[in-house]
Amino acid sequence: MPSTRSDSSARIDPFLPVLVANLLPLVGVVRFGWDPATLVAIYAIEVGLSIPLAGVKALFAARPPPSDREEGFISVTSAELVEKRGSVRLVAWLPPVYPRNVPFAAAVAGSAGWFLVFAGAVFSEVFDLPALLARPEVLAAALALFAGQLIEVSREYIGDRGYETVSPYAVVETPVRQAFFLVFVGLALPFLDTVGGGVAILVVLVGLKLFLEWSTVRSSRDGFTGWLAGPSGSEDAPATRDPVDRPRGDEEPRADRVPGADGSDGEAPPAPDARFRTHRRAVVATALARTLSWPAAFYITGFAVIWVAVLGTFTDGELPPAIAVGTLAVVVGLCLAAIGVHVAGFVLRYASLEYRRYDDRIVAYDTWLDEPQWAAPVDVLRDVEVVENRLPDRLLDARTFRMTTGWGDEERARVVGPVTDPEGVVEAFDLPVGTTDLRPIDRRIAAASVVLAATIALGVGASLVLDGDALGSPLFVVFLLPFLVAVPRLVWSGSYPDPD
């Protein structure tokens, strides 16, 4: 039996380099007169960089997110791609990217923005942030830290295949928890500055950073250190999801499949009894309609709040036009990217699906990822209905079916479509649907919604042109955007027929 001393040494050894690296700046301040404000800024930048980098790492996390994961800062439960199966390898020298991880990576962008706002507000109480961030040594150190983090990811996460043992939730949740814990503790910075100046702030910051690193080393412990260490990436998440229970024959013939390697004889699988591809134009149109009619308003307002808060925090009152335009361009780009990710999530989930019938089973097969997504016996399909509240289906003559499959813990709400041959789907899949015709919408309510939206748009435009006070300012309109969109959207939803 190994000695206690050996066990202790094995546990402490991984922490020693971290301890030395974090104590060296403190020694430099006390012994050699380094500027503590510069080092505090460098520490904050290092923590801030860890958040977006975690988003990139999450794309490669091989373990699926646990369905019973604990509540945290990152929540993507309702995202379109979380249940997506399969992966794609973009280049040979990188691990495969899992589409199901995209929502976790996208959620990190918002967390990074809010960390920037809160951290800036906290540190601006003590330091002159514009002058501090303009120092060449701070910028050089930030680039060096970013390069160091990239090297660490390349060697340990990619090279040592660390991505195989973690889930995307564990990858993104841990740095976000630690970053906002530092912001919370940073509320005491004005008091520390009064008591001991910049040295006291640096001592506390170094101590907190060491505590965070130590909590990661002791991640098996319960309590607060366990929470800071983040969710377990290898114990809570299963190595793979339960395979889809599907009959042989729902796999495309592939040249790289070795006969006998997967239990088959290497022959081409039999063709399905019936197959129906999704109407991809209808999928894209539905994704755009769903996003632009509601989530986009919240993205625009949220990024506008971040932009205003960042400018107020990191500028000293005099705002050069170049900085205002440059930061606005960055924020607009991030906002458009967030909207694009939301649209792409719906498209990636449905556009590549092909619905197949094999004997007594239906299989939803992703032709891009070469992976079945779900399967269900025909005799368990129930509560089948034609979806009538999708405008693209009406405009493009497509149909979407909503149904329930499975029983008990296996019960799921499923969607088949949009498809161009709804009668063929009903016949081939034995769907208990009387008709695939869509009932007409209430044109009076639809017209009222359009008139209401036009009236709001004209009123907003007139206020921007004629009124110069706060009510007519573009930012105020942006802040009210979700409420301005909600009213006509709610009226429009009433124009669709009531579900049976």
mmCIF file of N, CA and C in Angstrom, residues 352-353 365-371:
data_model
loop_
_atom_site.group_PDB
_atom_site.id
_atom_site.type_symbol
_atom_site.label_atom_id
_atom_site.label_comp_id
_atom_site.label_asym_id
_atom_site.label_seq_id
_atom_site.Cartn_x
_atom_site.Cartn_y
_atom_site.Cartn_z
ATOM 1 N N SER A 352 -30.926 18.431 -43.229
ATOM 2 C CA SER A 352 -30.268 17.239 -43.766
ATOM 3 C C SER A 352 -30.977 15.944 -43.417
ATOM 4 N N LEU A 353 -32.151 16.026 -42.804
ATOM 5 C CA LEU A 353 -32.845 14.809 -42.384
ATOM 6 C C LEU A 353 -33.563 14.145 -43.555
ATOM 7 N N TYR A 365 -32.878 10.005 -40.435
ATOM 8 C CA TYR A 365 -31.458 9.820 -40.743
ATOM 9 C C TYR A 365 -30.860 11.122 -41.256
ATOM 10 N N ASP A 366 -29.710 11.515 -40.679
ATOM 11 C CA ASP A 366 -29.014 12.719 -41.109
ATOM 12 C C ASP A 366 -28.060 12.353 -42.240
ATOM 13 N N THR A 367 -28.344 12.841 -43.436
ATOM 14 C CA THR A 367 -27.532 12.477 -44.598
ATOM 15 C C THR A 367 -26.217 13.239 -44.658
ATOM 16 N N TRP A 368 -26.093 14.362 -43.939
ATOM 17 C CA TRP A 368 -24.829 15.090 -43.906
ATOM 18 C C TRP A 368 -23.855 14.439 -42.932
ATOM 19 N N LEU A 369 -24.338 14.066 -41.779
ATOM 20 C CA LEU A 369 -23.489 13.473 -40.747
ATOM 21 C C LEU A 369 -23.415 11.960 -40.852
ATOM 22 N N ASP A 370 -24.229 11.365 -41.738
ATOM 23 C CA ASP A 370 -24.263 9.910 -41.901
ATOM 24 C C ASP A 370 -24.558 9.235 -40.567
ATOM 25 N N GLU A 371 -25.614 9.722 -39.909
ATOM 26 C CA GLU A 371 -25.912 9.247 -38.557
ATOM 27 C C GLU A 371 -27.422 9.268 -38.321
#
